[in-house]
Short mmCIF file of N, CA and C in Angstrom, two decimals:
data_model
loop_
_atom_site.label_atom_id
_atom_site.label_comp_id
_atom_site.label_asym_id
_atom_site.label_seq_id
_atom_site.Cartn_x
_atom_site.Cartn_y
_atom_site.Cartn_z
N MET A 13 -187.42 54.69 13.52
CA MET A 13 -186.47 54.48 14.58
C MET A 13 -185.22 55.29 14.27
N ALA A 14 -184.72 55.99 15.26
CA ALA A 14 -183.55 56.85 15.09
C ALA A 14 -182.29 56.01 15.02
N LYS A 15 -181.41 56.44 14.16
CA LYS A 15 -180.16 55.73 13.96
C LYS A 15 -179.13 56.25 14.96
N ALA A 16 -178.44 55.37 15.61
CA ALA A 16 -177.43 55.76 16.59
C ALA A 16 -176.18 56.25 15.87
N ILE A 17 -175.62 57.34 16.36
CA ILE A 17 -174.41 57.90 15.77
C ILE A 17 -173.22 57.37 16.55
N PRO A 18 -172.28 56.72 15.85
CA PRO A 18 -171.11 56.23 16.56
C PRO A 18 -170.27 57.38 17.09
N SER A 19 -169.65 57.16 18.21
CA SER A 19 -168.90 58.24 18.86
C SER A 19 -167.40 58.06 18.64
N GLY A 20 -167.01 57.88 17.41
CA GLY A 20 -165.60 57.70 17.08
C GLY A 20 -164.89 59.04 16.92
N LYS A 21 -163.62 58.94 16.51
CA LYS A 21 -162.80 60.14 16.34
C LYS A 21 -163.33 61.03 15.22
N GLY A 22 -163.89 60.44 14.17
CA GLY A 22 -164.39 61.21 13.04
C GLY A 22 -165.49 62.17 13.44
N ASN A 23 -166.46 61.69 14.22
CA ASN A 23 -167.56 62.54 14.66
C ASN A 23 -167.07 63.62 15.62
N GLN A 24 -166.14 63.27 16.47
CA GLN A 24 -165.59 64.24 17.42
C GLN A 24 -164.87 65.35 16.65
N ARG A 25 -164.12 64.96 15.63
CA ARG A 25 -163.40 65.94 14.81
C ARG A 25 -164.40 66.82 14.07
N LYS A 26 -165.50 66.24 13.54
CA LYS A 26 -166.50 67.02 12.82
C LYS A 26 -167.18 68.02 13.75
N ARG A 27 -167.47 67.57 14.99
CA ARG A 27 -168.09 68.49 15.96
C ARG A 27 -167.14 69.62 16.30
N CYS A 28 -165.87 69.31 16.45
CA CYS A 28 -164.86 70.33 16.76
C CYS A 28 -164.76 71.34 15.62
N ILE A 29 -164.73 70.86 14.38
CA ILE A 29 -164.66 71.73 13.22
C ILE A 29 -165.91 72.60 13.12
N ALA A 30 -167.06 72.00 13.37
CA ALA A 30 -168.32 72.77 13.34
C ALA A 30 -168.33 73.84 14.42
N ALA A 31 -167.85 73.51 15.61
CA ALA A 31 -167.80 74.48 16.69
C ALA A 31 -166.85 75.63 16.35
N LEU A 32 -165.71 75.30 15.77
CA LEU A 32 -164.76 76.34 15.37
C LEU A 32 -165.34 77.22 14.27
N ALA A 33 -166.07 76.63 13.33
CA ALA A 33 -166.69 77.39 12.26
C ALA A 33 -167.75 78.35 12.83
N CYS A 34 -168.55 77.87 13.77
CA CYS A 34 -169.56 78.73 14.40
C CYS A 34 -168.90 79.87 15.16
N ALA A 35 -167.85 79.57 15.89
CA ALA A 35 -167.14 80.61 16.64
C ALA A 35 -166.55 81.64 15.68
N SER A 36 -166.02 81.19 14.56
CA SER A 36 -165.46 82.10 13.57
C SER A 36 -166.53 83.00 12.98
N LEU A 37 -167.70 82.43 12.67
CA LEU A 37 -168.80 83.24 12.15
C LEU A 37 -169.27 84.28 13.15
N LEU A 38 -169.38 83.88 14.41
CA LEU A 38 -169.80 84.83 15.44
C LEU A 38 -168.78 85.94 15.61
N ALA A 39 -167.50 85.59 15.57
CA ALA A 39 -166.45 86.60 15.72
C ALA A 39 -166.46 87.58 14.55
N SER A 40 -166.65 87.08 13.33
CA SER A 40 -166.68 87.98 12.18
C SER A 40 -167.93 88.85 12.20
N ALA A 41 -169.05 88.33 12.68
CA ALA A 41 -170.27 89.14 12.79
C ALA A 41 -170.08 90.24 13.82
N ALA A 42 -169.43 89.92 14.93
CA ALA A 42 -169.17 90.93 15.96
C ALA A 42 -168.22 92.00 15.43
N ALA A 43 -167.20 91.58 14.68
CA ALA A 43 -166.26 92.54 14.11
C ALA A 43 -166.97 93.44 13.10
N GLY A 44 -167.85 92.87 12.30
CA GLY A 44 -168.61 93.66 11.34
C GLY A 44 -169.51 94.68 12.02
N ALA A 45 -170.12 94.28 13.13
CA ALA A 45 -170.97 95.21 13.87
C ALA A 45 -170.14 96.34 14.46
N ALA A 46 -168.95 96.02 14.95
CA ALA A 46 -168.08 97.05 15.51
C ALA A 46 -167.63 98.01 14.41
N ASP A 47 -167.32 97.48 13.21
CA ASP A 47 -166.94 98.34 12.10
C ASP A 47 -168.08 99.26 11.70
N ASN A 48 -169.30 98.74 11.66
CA ASN A 48 -170.46 99.57 11.32
C ASN A 48 -170.66 100.67 12.35
N GLU A 49 -170.46 100.35 13.62
CA GLU A 49 -170.61 101.34 14.68
C GLU A 49 -169.56 102.44 14.53
N ARG A 50 -168.32 102.05 14.26
CA ARG A 50 -167.25 103.06 14.09
C ARG A 50 -167.53 103.93 12.87
N LEU A 51 -168.05 103.34 11.80
CA LEU A 51 -168.38 104.11 10.60
C LEU A 51 -169.49 105.10 10.90
N ARG A 52 -170.49 104.67 11.66
CA ARG A 52 -171.59 105.57 12.03
C ARG A 52 -171.06 106.72 12.87
N GLN A 53 -170.19 106.41 13.84
CA GLN A 53 -169.61 107.46 14.67
C GLN A 53 -168.75 108.42 13.85
N TYR A 54 -168.02 107.87 12.88
CA TYR A 54 -167.20 108.71 12.00
C TYR A 54 -168.07 109.70 11.23
N ARG A 55 -169.15 109.19 10.64
CA ARG A 55 -170.03 110.07 9.87
C ARG A 55 -170.65 111.15 10.75
N GLU A 56 -171.07 110.77 11.95
CA GLU A 56 -171.66 111.75 12.86
C GLU A 56 -170.63 112.79 13.28
N SER A 57 -169.39 112.34 13.54
CA SER A 57 -168.34 113.28 13.92
C SER A 57 -168.03 114.27 12.80
N MET A 58 -167.98 113.75 11.57
CA MET A 58 -167.70 114.63 10.43
C MET A 58 -168.83 115.65 10.22
N GLU A 59 -170.08 115.19 10.36
CA GLU A 59 -171.21 116.11 10.22
C GLU A 59 -171.19 117.16 11.32
N GLY A 60 -170.88 116.73 12.54
CA GLY A 60 -170.78 117.67 13.66
C GLY A 60 -169.67 118.67 13.46
N ALA A 61 -168.54 118.22 12.95
CA ALA A 61 -167.41 119.12 12.70
C ALA A 61 -167.78 120.15 11.63
N ARG A 62 -168.45 119.70 10.56
CA ARG A 62 -168.86 120.63 9.51
C ARG A 62 -169.85 121.67 10.05
N ALA A 63 -170.79 121.21 10.84
CA ALA A 63 -171.79 122.13 11.40
C ALA A 63 -171.14 123.14 12.34
N THR A 64 -170.22 122.67 13.17
CA THR A 64 -169.53 123.57 14.09
C THR A 64 -168.69 124.58 13.33
N TYR A 65 -168.00 124.12 12.30
CA TYR A 65 -167.17 125.03 11.51
C TYR A 65 -168.04 126.10 10.84
N THR A 66 -169.16 125.68 10.27
CA THR A 66 -170.05 126.64 9.60
C THR A 66 -170.55 127.69 10.58
N ALA A 67 -170.95 127.25 11.76
CA ALA A 67 -171.45 128.20 12.76
C ALA A 67 -170.32 129.13 13.22
N ASP A 68 -169.13 128.58 13.44
CA ASP A 68 -168.00 129.41 13.89
C ASP A 68 -167.60 130.40 12.81
N ALA A 69 -167.57 129.97 11.55
CA ALA A 69 -167.21 130.87 10.46
C ALA A 69 -168.25 131.98 10.31
N ARG A 70 -169.51 131.65 10.49
CA ARG A 70 -170.57 132.65 10.43
C ARG A 70 -170.40 133.68 11.55
N HIS A 71 -170.00 133.18 12.72
CA HIS A 71 -169.76 134.07 13.87
C HIS A 71 -168.56 134.99 13.59
N CYS A 72 -167.56 134.47 12.89
CA CYS A 72 -166.35 135.26 12.62
C CYS A 72 -166.62 136.43 11.69
N ARG A 73 -167.65 136.34 10.88
CA ARG A 73 -167.97 137.44 9.97
C ARG A 73 -168.36 138.70 10.73
N GLN A 74 -168.82 138.52 11.95
CA GLN A 74 -169.25 139.65 12.74
C GLN A 74 -168.09 140.34 13.46
N ASP A 75 -166.97 139.63 13.60
CA ASP A 75 -165.81 140.21 14.28
C ASP A 75 -165.15 141.24 13.38
N GLY A 76 -164.50 142.20 14.00
CA GLY A 76 -163.85 143.26 13.24
C GLY A 76 -162.41 142.93 12.92
N ASP A 77 -161.48 143.43 13.71
CA ASP A 77 -160.05 143.28 13.42
C ASP A 77 -159.56 141.84 13.56
N SER A 78 -160.14 141.12 14.46
CA SER A 78 -159.65 139.76 14.72
C SER A 78 -160.34 138.69 13.88
N ARG A 79 -160.88 139.10 12.73
CA ARG A 79 -161.59 138.15 11.87
C ARG A 79 -160.65 137.04 11.38
N ALA A 80 -159.45 137.40 10.99
CA ALA A 80 -158.50 136.40 10.48
C ALA A 80 -158.15 135.39 11.58
N LEU A 81 -157.95 135.86 12.80
CA LEU A 81 -157.66 134.97 13.92
C LEU A 81 -158.85 134.06 14.20
N CYS A 82 -160.04 134.63 14.18
CA CYS A 82 -161.25 133.85 14.44
C CYS A 82 -161.43 132.75 13.38
N LEU A 83 -161.20 133.10 12.11
CA LEU A 83 -161.31 132.10 11.05
C LEU A 83 -160.23 131.03 11.18
N ALA A 84 -159.03 131.42 11.56
CA ALA A 84 -157.95 130.44 11.76
C ALA A 84 -158.30 129.48 12.89
N GLN A 85 -158.91 130.01 13.96
CA GLN A 85 -159.32 129.14 15.06
C GLN A 85 -160.43 128.19 14.63
N ALA A 86 -161.38 128.68 13.86
CA ALA A 86 -162.47 127.84 13.38
C ALA A 86 -161.93 126.74 12.46
N LYS A 87 -161.03 127.11 11.55
CA LYS A 87 -160.44 126.12 10.65
C LYS A 87 -159.60 125.13 11.42
N GLY A 88 -158.89 125.61 12.44
CA GLY A 88 -158.06 124.72 13.25
C GLY A 88 -158.90 123.70 14.00
N GLU A 89 -159.99 124.15 14.59
CA GLU A 89 -160.87 123.22 15.30
C GLU A 89 -161.49 122.20 14.35
N TYR A 90 -161.84 122.66 13.14
CA TYR A 90 -162.39 121.75 12.14
C TYR A 90 -161.35 120.71 11.74
N LYS A 91 -160.12 121.15 11.52
CA LYS A 91 -159.05 120.24 11.13
C LYS A 91 -158.78 119.21 12.22
N LYS A 92 -158.79 119.65 13.47
CA LYS A 92 -158.58 118.73 14.61
C LYS A 92 -159.72 117.71 14.70
N ALA A 93 -160.95 118.20 14.57
CA ALA A 93 -162.11 117.31 14.71
C ALA A 93 -162.14 116.26 13.59
N THR A 94 -161.84 116.67 12.37
CA THR A 94 -161.84 115.70 11.28
C THR A 94 -160.71 114.69 11.43
N ALA A 95 -159.55 115.15 11.86
CA ALA A 95 -158.42 114.23 12.06
C ALA A 95 -158.73 113.23 13.17
N GLU A 96 -159.36 113.69 14.24
CA GLU A 96 -159.75 112.78 15.33
C GLU A 96 -160.78 111.77 14.86
N ALA A 97 -161.72 112.21 14.03
CA ALA A 97 -162.74 111.30 13.51
C ALA A 97 -162.10 110.22 12.64
N VAL A 98 -161.18 110.61 11.80
CA VAL A 98 -160.49 109.65 10.94
C VAL A 98 -159.67 108.68 11.78
N ALA A 99 -158.99 109.20 12.79
CA ALA A 99 -158.17 108.34 13.67
C ALA A 99 -159.04 107.33 14.40
N HIS A 100 -160.19 107.77 14.89
CA HIS A 100 -161.09 106.86 15.59
C HIS A 100 -161.64 105.81 14.63
N TRP A 101 -161.96 106.21 13.41
CA TRP A 101 -162.51 105.28 12.44
C TRP A 101 -161.48 104.25 12.01
N ARG A 102 -160.27 104.69 11.68
CA ARG A 102 -159.23 103.76 11.24
C ARG A 102 -158.69 102.91 12.38
N ASN A 103 -158.60 103.51 13.57
CA ASN A 103 -158.19 102.80 14.78
C ASN A 103 -156.81 102.15 14.63
N THR A 104 -155.84 102.93 14.13
CA THR A 104 -154.47 102.45 14.01
C THR A 104 -153.54 103.46 14.67
N ALA A 105 -152.35 102.99 14.99
CA ALA A 105 -151.36 103.88 15.59
C ALA A 105 -150.96 104.97 14.60
N GLN A 106 -150.85 104.63 13.33
CA GLN A 106 -150.49 105.63 12.32
C GLN A 106 -151.57 106.71 12.21
N ALA A 107 -152.83 106.33 12.26
CA ALA A 107 -153.93 107.30 12.17
C ALA A 107 -153.94 108.22 13.39
N ARG A 108 -153.65 107.66 14.57
CA ARG A 108 -153.59 108.50 15.78
C ARG A 108 -152.42 109.48 15.69
N THR A 109 -151.31 109.03 15.14
CA THR A 109 -150.16 109.91 14.96
C THR A 109 -150.49 111.01 13.96
N ASP A 110 -151.15 110.65 12.87
CA ASP A 110 -151.56 111.65 11.88
C ASP A 110 -152.49 112.69 12.50
N ALA A 111 -153.36 112.25 13.41
CA ALA A 111 -154.26 113.18 14.08
C ALA A 111 -153.49 114.15 14.98
N ARG A 112 -152.48 113.63 15.68
CA ARG A 112 -151.66 114.51 16.52
C ARG A 112 -150.90 115.53 15.68
N ILE A 113 -150.40 115.09 14.53
CA ILE A 113 -149.67 116.00 13.65
C ILE A 113 -150.62 117.04 13.05
N ALA A 114 -151.82 116.62 12.68
CA ALA A 114 -152.82 117.57 12.16
C ALA A 114 -153.19 118.59 13.22
N ALA A 115 -153.30 118.16 14.47
CA ALA A 115 -153.60 119.10 15.56
C ALA A 115 -152.46 120.09 15.74
N ALA A 116 -151.23 119.61 15.63
CA ALA A 116 -150.07 120.51 15.74
C ALA A 116 -150.07 121.52 14.59
N ASP A 117 -150.40 121.07 13.39
CA ASP A 117 -150.48 121.99 12.24
C ASP A 117 -151.58 123.03 12.45
N ALA A 118 -152.70 122.60 12.97
CA ALA A 118 -153.81 123.52 13.22
C ALA A 118 -153.42 124.56 14.28
N ASP A 119 -152.78 124.09 15.35
CA ASP A 119 -152.33 125.02 16.39
C ASP A 119 -151.30 126.00 15.83
N HIS A 120 -150.45 125.52 14.93
CA HIS A 120 -149.44 126.37 14.31
C HIS A 120 -150.11 127.45 13.46
N ASP A 121 -151.13 127.08 12.72
CA ASP A 121 -151.84 128.07 11.89
C ASP A 121 -152.49 129.14 12.76
N VAL A 122 -153.08 128.75 13.87
CA VAL A 122 -153.70 129.70 14.78
C VAL A 122 -152.63 130.61 15.40
N ALA A 123 -151.50 130.01 15.79
CA ALA A 123 -150.42 130.82 16.38
C ALA A 123 -149.88 131.82 15.37
N ARG A 124 -149.77 131.43 14.11
CA ARG A 124 -149.30 132.36 13.07
C ARG A 124 -150.28 133.52 12.90
N ALA A 125 -151.58 133.21 12.91
CA ALA A 125 -152.59 134.27 12.80
C ALA A 125 -152.50 135.21 14.00
N ARG A 126 -152.26 134.64 15.18
CA ARG A 126 -152.12 135.44 16.40
C ARG A 126 -150.86 136.31 16.31
N CYS A 127 -149.79 135.76 15.77
CA CYS A 127 -148.54 136.53 15.62
C CYS A 127 -148.72 137.70 14.68
N LYS A 128 -149.48 137.52 13.63
CA LYS A 128 -149.69 138.59 12.65
C LYS A 128 -150.45 139.76 13.26
N LEU A 129 -151.26 139.48 14.28
CA LEU A 129 -152.00 140.56 14.95
C LEU A 129 -151.16 141.28 15.99
N GLY A 130 -150.05 140.68 16.39
CA GLY A 130 -149.20 141.26 17.44
C GLY A 130 -148.38 142.42 16.92
N PRO A 131 -147.62 143.03 17.85
CA PRO A 131 -146.76 144.16 17.45
C PRO A 131 -145.68 143.71 16.47
N ALA A 132 -145.31 144.61 15.57
CA ALA A 132 -144.38 144.29 14.49
C ALA A 132 -143.02 143.83 15.01
N GLY A 133 -142.55 144.32 16.11
CA GLY A 133 -141.23 143.99 16.63
C GLY A 133 -141.12 142.56 17.12
N SER A 134 -142.21 141.99 17.59
CA SER A 134 -142.15 140.64 18.16
C SER A 134 -142.71 139.56 17.23
N ARG A 135 -143.09 139.93 16.00
CA ARG A 135 -143.68 138.95 15.08
C ARG A 135 -142.70 137.83 14.74
N ALA A 136 -141.46 138.16 14.46
CA ALA A 136 -140.48 137.15 14.06
C ALA A 136 -140.25 136.16 15.20
N ASP A 137 -140.13 136.67 16.43
CA ASP A 137 -139.96 135.77 17.58
C ASP A 137 -141.19 134.90 17.79
N CYS A 138 -142.35 135.51 17.63
CA CYS A 138 -143.60 134.76 17.79
C CYS A 138 -143.69 133.65 16.75
N MET A 139 -143.32 133.94 15.51
CA MET A 139 -143.37 132.93 14.44
C MET A 139 -142.37 131.81 14.72
N ARG A 140 -141.17 132.15 15.18
CA ARG A 140 -140.17 131.12 15.50
C ARG A 140 -140.65 130.23 16.63
N GLN A 141 -141.28 130.83 17.64
CA GLN A 141 -141.81 130.06 18.75
C GLN A 141 -142.92 129.11 18.29
N ALA A 142 -143.80 129.59 17.41
CA ALA A 142 -144.88 128.75 16.89
C ALA A 142 -144.31 127.58 16.08
N LYS A 143 -143.30 127.86 15.27
CA LYS A 143 -142.69 126.81 14.48
C LYS A 143 -142.00 125.78 15.37
N ALA A 144 -141.32 126.24 16.40
CA ALA A 144 -140.63 125.34 17.32
C ALA A 144 -141.62 124.43 18.05
N GLU A 145 -142.75 124.97 18.47
CA GLU A 145 -143.76 124.17 19.15
C GLU A 145 -144.33 123.11 18.21
N ARG A 146 -144.58 123.50 16.96
CA ARG A 146 -145.09 122.54 15.98
C ARG A 146 -144.08 121.42 15.73
N LEU A 147 -142.82 121.77 15.56
CA LEU A 147 -141.79 120.76 15.33
C LEU A 147 -141.66 119.81 16.52
N ALA A 148 -141.77 120.35 17.74
CA ALA A 148 -141.65 119.52 18.94
C ALA A 148 -142.80 118.51 19.03
N VAL A 149 -144.01 118.98 18.81
CA VAL A 149 -145.17 118.09 18.89
C VAL A 149 -145.11 117.03 17.78
N THR A 150 -144.72 117.44 16.58
CA THR A 150 -144.62 116.50 15.46
C THR A 150 -143.55 115.44 15.75
N ALA A 151 -142.41 115.87 16.26
CA ALA A 151 -141.34 114.91 16.58
C ALA A 151 -141.78 113.95 17.68
N ASP A 152 -142.48 114.45 18.69
CA ASP A 152 -142.97 113.59 19.77
C ASP A 152 -143.96 112.55 19.22
N ALA A 153 -144.85 112.98 18.34
CA ALA A 153 -145.85 112.07 17.77
C ALA A 153 -145.16 110.97 16.96
N ARG A 154 -144.21 111.34 16.14
CA ARG A 154 -143.51 110.34 15.32
C ARG A 154 -142.68 109.40 16.19
N SER A 155 -142.08 109.95 17.23
CA SER A 155 -141.29 109.12 18.15
C SER A 155 -142.19 108.12 18.87
N ASP A 156 -143.33 108.58 19.33
CA ASP A 156 -144.28 107.68 20.00
C ASP A 156 -144.75 106.58 19.06
N LEU A 157 -144.94 106.91 17.79
CA LEU A 157 -145.35 105.91 16.80
C LEU A 157 -144.26 104.84 16.65
N ARG A 158 -143.02 105.27 16.55
CA ARG A 158 -141.92 104.30 16.41
C ARG A 158 -141.83 103.40 17.64
N VAL A 159 -142.02 103.96 18.82
CA VAL A 159 -141.99 103.15 20.05
C VAL A 159 -143.14 102.14 20.05
N THR A 160 -144.33 102.57 19.67
CA THR A 160 -145.49 101.68 19.62
C THR A 160 -145.27 100.56 18.62
N GLU A 161 -144.74 100.90 17.46
CA GLU A 161 -144.48 99.86 16.45
C GLU A 161 -143.44 98.86 16.95
N ALA A 162 -142.41 99.35 17.63
CA ALA A 162 -141.38 98.45 18.17
C ALA A 162 -141.97 97.52 19.23
N ARG A 163 -142.82 98.05 20.08
CA ARG A 163 -143.46 97.22 21.10
C ARG A 163 -144.34 96.15 20.46
N ASN A 164 -145.07 96.54 19.43
CA ASN A 164 -145.94 95.57 18.75
C ASN A 164 -145.12 94.48 18.07
N ARG A 165 -144.00 94.85 17.45
CA ARG A 165 -143.13 93.83 16.84
C ARG A 165 -142.58 92.88 17.90
N ASP A 166 -142.13 93.44 19.03
CA ASP A 166 -141.62 92.59 20.11
C ASP A 166 -142.69 91.65 20.64
N LYS A 167 -143.89 92.15 20.76
CA LYS A 167 -145.00 91.34 21.25
C LYS A 167 -145.28 90.18 20.30
N GLU A 168 -145.27 90.46 18.99
CA GLU A 168 -145.49 89.41 18.00
C GLU A 168 -144.37 88.38 18.02
N GLU A 169 -143.14 88.84 18.12
CA GLU A 169 -142.00 87.91 18.16
C GLU A 169 -142.06 87.03 19.40
N ARG A 170 -142.44 87.62 20.52
CA ARG A 170 -142.57 86.84 21.75
C ARG A 170 -143.66 85.79 21.62
N LYS A 171 -144.78 86.17 21.00
CA LYS A 171 -145.89 85.24 20.81
C LYS A 171 -145.47 84.08 19.91
N LYS A 172 -144.71 84.39 18.84
CA LYS A 172 -144.23 83.33 17.95
C LYS A 172 -143.27 82.39 18.67
N ALA A 173 -142.42 82.96 19.53
CA ALA A 173 -141.47 82.13 20.27
C ALA A 173 -142.21 81.20 21.24
N TYR A 174 -143.23 81.71 21.91
CA TYR A 174 -144.01 80.86 22.81
C TYR A 174 -144.74 79.76 22.03
N TYR A 175 -145.22 80.09 20.84
CA TYR A 175 -145.90 79.09 20.01
C TYR A 175 -144.92 78.00 19.59
N ARG A 176 -143.72 78.40 19.17
CA ARG A 176 -142.72 77.40 18.78
C ARG A 176 -142.38 76.48 19.95
N ALA A 177 -142.24 77.06 21.15
CA ALA A 177 -141.93 76.25 22.33
C ALA A 177 -143.08 75.28 22.65
N ALA A 178 -144.32 75.77 22.55
CA ALA A 178 -145.48 74.91 22.82
C ALA A 178 -145.57 73.80 21.77
N ARG A 179 -145.27 74.14 20.51
CA ARG A 179 -145.32 73.14 19.44
C ARG A 179 -144.26 72.05 19.67
N GLU A 180 -143.09 72.45 20.15
CA GLU A 180 -142.05 71.46 20.44
C GLU A 180 -142.48 70.53 21.57
N LYS A 181 -143.17 71.08 22.57
CA LYS A 181 -143.68 70.23 23.65
C LYS A 181 -144.72 69.25 23.11
N CYS A 182 -145.56 69.73 22.19
CA CYS A 182 -146.60 68.88 21.62
C CYS A 182 -146.00 67.78 20.75
N ASP A 183 -144.88 68.06 20.12
CA ASP A 183 -144.24 67.06 19.25
C ASP A 183 -143.80 65.84 20.04
N ALA A 184 -143.57 66.01 21.34
CA ALA A 184 -143.15 64.88 22.18
C ALA A 184 -144.32 63.93 22.46
N LEU A 185 -145.55 64.42 22.25
CA LEU A 185 -146.74 63.60 22.50
C LEU A 185 -147.13 62.85 21.24
N ALA A 186 -148.13 61.99 21.35
CA ALA A 186 -148.58 61.22 20.20
C ALA A 186 -150.11 61.12 20.21
N GLY A 187 -150.67 60.93 19.02
CA GLY A 187 -152.10 60.65 18.88
C GLY A 187 -152.99 61.82 19.25
N ALA A 188 -154.08 61.48 19.97
CA ALA A 188 -155.08 62.47 20.35
C ALA A 188 -154.51 63.51 21.30
N ALA A 189 -153.60 63.11 22.14
CA ALA A 189 -152.99 64.06 23.08
C ALA A 189 -152.21 65.13 22.31
N LYS A 190 -151.52 64.69 21.24
CA LYS A 190 -150.76 65.64 20.43
C LYS A 190 -151.70 66.61 19.72
N GLU A 191 -152.79 66.09 19.16
CA GLU A 191 -153.76 66.95 18.48
C GLU A 191 -154.38 67.96 19.44
N ALA A 192 -154.74 67.50 20.63
CA ALA A 192 -155.32 68.41 21.62
C ALA A 192 -154.32 69.48 22.04
N CYS A 193 -153.08 69.06 22.21
CA CYS A 193 -152.02 70.00 22.59
C CYS A 193 -151.80 71.05 21.50
N MET A 194 -151.78 70.63 20.24
CA MET A 194 -151.58 71.56 19.13
C MET A 194 -152.77 72.52 18.99
N THR A 195 -153.98 72.00 19.18
CA THR A 195 -155.17 72.84 19.12
C THR A 195 -155.12 73.91 20.20
N LEU A 196 -154.72 73.50 21.40
CA LEU A 196 -154.60 74.46 22.49
C LEU A 196 -153.52 75.49 22.21
N ALA A 197 -152.38 75.06 21.67
CA ALA A 197 -151.29 75.98 21.37
C ALA A 197 -151.73 76.99 20.29
N ARG A 198 -152.42 76.53 19.25
CA ARG A 198 -152.89 77.43 18.20
C ARG A 198 -153.88 78.44 18.75
N ALA A 199 -154.79 77.95 19.58
CA ALA A 199 -155.80 78.85 20.16
C ALA A 199 -155.16 79.87 21.09
N GLN A 200 -154.18 79.43 21.85
CA GLN A 200 -153.57 80.31 22.82
C GLN A 200 -152.67 81.36 22.17
N TYR A 201 -151.97 80.98 21.10
CA TYR A 201 -151.01 81.90 20.49
C TYR A 201 -151.43 82.37 19.11
N SER A 202 -152.65 82.09 18.70
CA SER A 202 -153.25 82.59 17.44
C SER A 202 -152.39 82.34 16.23
N GLU A 203 -151.90 81.15 16.06
CA GLU A 203 -151.09 80.79 14.89
C GLU A 203 -151.95 80.05 13.90
#
């Protein structure tokens, strides 16, 4: 004969804890699968970048006077592709900023190679222009990072303030209503 389980607060609390534990396990498994997928994409991107660079460098050997420019372009594309792969894998604002700066550096290297092939009279102007473009893109990337970080800090502070307000509302309640209110506040504001 099956034993009846009493439906008191203890069993309800145990079921709630078990449900939260299951949800936590599922969330961590999903996060792990997403990390594995990003790692796989990173590896594929890096292999593709290496293969493209090798093919481009092999093609540059056939060029005559513009070999240095061709190699600079191949190296620049490789540098951009690897930086993008790292940014996608890390998935942070700092990594995306680093990728933008790496792209600016790569474009600068290509522009310098292009300037060296130009007429002697305009090389200095061409080099100054390339440097100015690199500095502008780098400054924009760093500025965007600071703005993003400030927005994220404001968002977190706002979330904490809403949690404190919800907690104060819950403090006015008592018993099971207070527990339910606090559980809802924690779930809603991730505290």
